[in-house]
CSV table of C-alpha atoms in Angstrom, one decimal:
chain,number,residue,atom,x,y,z
J,109,MET,CA,0.9,-1.5,-18.5
J,110,GLN,CA,2.6,1.7,-18.9
J,111,THR,CA,6.7,2.3,-19.3
J,112,SER,CA,7.8,5.1,-18.7
J,113,ASN,CA,11.2,7.6,-19.9
J,114,ASN,CA,12.6,5.9,-17.1
J,115,GLU,CA,15.1,3.5,-18.8
J,116,GLY,CA,12.5,1.2,-20.2
J,117,LYS,CA,10.8,-0.3,-16.2
J,118,LYS,CA,7.2,-0.1,-16.7
J,119,VAL,CA,5.2,2.0,-14.1
J,120,LEU,CA,3.7,-0.4,-11.5
J,121,LEU,CA,1.8,1.9,-9.6
J,122,ARG,CA,1.2,6.0,-10.9
J,123,VAL,CA,-0.5,8.5,-8.3
J,124,SER,CA,-1.8,11.6,-10.3
J,125,ASN,CA,-2.7,14.9,-8.6
J,126,LEU,CA,-4.0,12.8,-5.7
J,127,LYS,CA,-6.3,14.9,-3.2
J,128,GLN,CA,-7.1,14.2,0.2
J,129,TYR,CA,-9.2,16.2,2.3
J,130,PHE,CA,-11.0,16.0,5.6
J,131,PRO,CA,-14.0,17.8,6.6
J,132,LEU,CA,-14.4,19.9,9.8
J,133,LYS,CA,-17.1,21.0,12.0
J,134,LYS,CA,-17.1,24.4,11.0
J,135,LYS,CA,-19.2,24.4,7.1
J,136,GLY,CA,-16.7,24.9,4.0
J,137,LEU,CA,-14.1,24.5,5.9
J,138,TYR,CA,-11.1,21.3,5.3
J,139,VAL,CA,-8.2,20.0,7.1
J,140,LYS,CA,-5.7,19.2,3.0
J,141,ALA,CA,-3.6,16.5,4.4
J,142,ASN,CA,-2.7,15.9,0.8
J,143,ASP,CA,-2.9,18.6,-1.9
J,144,GLY,CA,-2.5,16.8,-5.6
J,145,ILE,CA,0.3,14.1,-5.3
J,146,THR,CA,1.6,12.5,-8.4
J,147,LEU,CA,4.3,9.9,-8.1
J,148,ASP,CA,5.6,6.6,-10.1
J,149,ILE,CA,7.0,3.9,-8.3
J,150,TYR,CA,8.6,1.6,-11.1
J,151,GLU,CA,8.9,-2.2,-11.3
J,152,GLY,CA,11.6,-3.7,-9.5
J,153,GLU,CA,11.9,0.0,-7.5
J,154,THR,CA,12.1,-0.2,-3.9
J,155,PHE,CA,10.3,3.1,-3.1
J,156,GLY,CA,10.0,5.4,1.0
J,157,LEU,CA,8.2,8.6,1.8
J,158,VAL,CA,10.3,10.8,3.7
J,159,GLY,CA,8.3,13.5,6.2
J,160,GLU,CA,8.1,15.2,9.0
J,161,SER,CA,5.4,13.3,11.3
J,162,GLY,CA,1.9,13.9,10.3
J,163,CYS,CA,3.2,16.3,6.6
J,164,GLY,CA,0.2,13.4,5.5
J,165,LYS,CA,2.8,9.8,4.9
J,166,SER,CA,0.6,7.3,6.2
J,167,THR,CA,-2.4,9.5,5.0
J,168,LEU,CA,-1.6,9.4,1.1
J,169,GLY,CA,-0.8,5.4,1.7
J,170,ARG,CA,-4.0,4.5,3.4
J,171,THR,CA,-5.2,6.5,0.0
J,172,ILE,CA,-3.8,4.9,-2.3
J,173,LEU,CA,-5.4,1.5,-0.8
J,174,ARG,CA,-8.8,3.3,-0.5
J,175,LEU,CA,-8.8,3.3,3.4
J,176,HIS,CA,-9.9,5.9,2.2
J,177,GLU,CA,-11.6,8.0,-0.2
J,178,PRO,CA,-9.8,10.2,-2.6
J,179,THR,CA,-11.3,13.7,-2.9
J,180,GLU,CA,-9.6,13.8,-5.8
J,181,GLY,CA,-7.3,12.4,-8.2
J,182,GLN,CA,-6.0,9.0,-9.7
J,183,VAL,CA,-4.4,5.3,-8.3
J,184,VAL,CA,-3.8,3.0,-11.2
J,185,TYR,CA,-1.7,0.2,-10.4
J,186,ARG,CA,-0.9,-2.4,-13.0
J,187,GLY,CA,-2.7,0.1,-15.5
J,188,LYS,CA,-6.2,-0.4,-13.8
J,189,ASN,CA,-7.7,2.3,-12.3
J,190,LEU,CA,-8.3,1.0,-8.3
J,191,ALA,CA,-11.1,3.5,-7.9
J,192,GLU,CA,-13.2,1.3,-10.4
J,193,TYR,CA,-12.5,-1.8,-7.5
J,194,GLY,CA,-15.5,-2.9,-6.4
J,195,ARG,CA,-15.0,-3.6,-1.7
J,196,GLU,CA,-14.2,-7.0,-2.6
J,197,GLU,CA,-12.4,-6.4,-5.4
J,198,MET,CA,-10.2,-3.9,-3.4
J,199,ARG,CA,-10.1,-6.1,-0.2
J,200,GLN,CA,-8.6,-8.8,-2.9
J,201,MET,CA,-5.8,-6.4,-4.3
J,202,ARG,CA,-4.9,-5.6,-0.3
J,203,ARG,CA,-2.4,-8.9,-1.6
J,204,GLU,CA,-0.9,-7.1,-3.1
J,205,LEU,CA,-0.2,-3.3,-1.9
J,206,GLN,CA,0.5,-3.2,1.9
J,207,ILE,CA,1.7,0.1,3.9
J,208,ILE,CA,4.7,-0.9,5.9
J,209,PHE,CA,4.4,1.0,8.5
J,210,GLN,CA,7.4,3.5,10.0
J,211,ASP,CA,6.7,2.4,13.9
J,212,PRO,CA,7.9,-1.3,14.5
J,213,TYR,CA,6.7,-0.6,17.9
J,214,SER,CA,2.8,-1.1,17.0
J,215,SER,CA,3.7,-2.6,14.0
J,216,LEU,CA,4.9,-5.7,15.3
J,217,ASN,CA,4.1,-8.3,17.5
J,218,PRO,CA,6.8,-8.8,20.4
J,219,ARG,CA,5.6,-11.9,20.7
J,220,MET,CA,5.3,-13.2,17.5
J,221,THR,CA,8.6,-15.1,15.6
J,222,GLY,CA,10.1,-13.9,12.7
J,223,ARG,CA,8.5,-16.5,11.1
J,224,GLU,CA,4.8,-16.3,12.5
J,225,LEU,CA,5.1,-12.1,11.4
J,226,ILE,CA,6.0,-13.4,8.0
J,227,CYS,CA,3.6,-15.7,7.9
J,228,ALA,CA,0.8,-13.4,9.4
J,229,PRO,CA,-0.4,-12.0,5.9
J,230,LEU,CA,-0.1,-15.6,4.4
J,231,ASP,CA,-2.9,-16.6,7.5
J,232,VAL,CA,-5.0,-13.3,6.8
J,233,PHE,CA,-5.8,-13.9,3.0
J,234,ALA,CA,-6.2,-17.6,3.3
J,235,MET,CA,-3.0,-18.0,0.5
J,236,GLY,CA,-2.6,-21.4,0.0
J,237,SER,CA,-1.9,-24.5,2.1
J,238,LYS,CA,0.6,-25.1,5.3
J,239,GLU,CA,3.5,-26.2,3.3
J,240,GLU,CA,3.7,-23.5,1.1
J,241,LYS,CA,3.5,-20.7,3.6
J,242,GLU,CA,5.7,-22.7,4.9
J,243,ALA,CA,8.0,-22.6,1.7
J,244,ARG,CA,6.9,-19.1,1.3
J,245,VAL,CA,8.3,-17.6,4.4
J,246,ILE,CA,11.3,-19.8,3.9
J,247,GLU,CA,12.0,-17.4,0.7
J,248,ILE,CA,11.3,-14.5,1.9
J,249,MET,CA,13.7,-14.9,5.2
J,250,ASP,CA,16.4,-15.6,2.5
J,251,LYS,CA,15.3,-13.2,0.2
J,252,VAL,CA,16.3,-10.6,3.3
J,253,VAL,CA,19.4,-13.2,4.5
J,254,LEU,CA,17.4,-14.1,7.7
């Protein structure tokens, strides 16, 4: 893992010159959704990305997770280049890397309890027994004072 000059903290996620272009029907023309994004996120840091609607925030998150393959640039998580991961390895990596979308009305199912919402990713990735999941949900709820 890389260390930065940021008070000796380790770099958790490094995005370097990330570009995400989408081709238009007219030959040679592109929409530049992200154009040369560079950022570091450090261990223990809370990171929020803010911008106007349509500025590329969600595209950046999807590109970091390789839900869109980047046009150019590099994403390194815990010292490993995510471009080197195969499809299944990347799927497993998404246990650790996830996007929290800004619109709670499309992100949260109002028919589910808070406990069920927190447990859903544990179910999707088959993480632990029923008892282990319950303990993890309680731990998370305690951590955020729910």
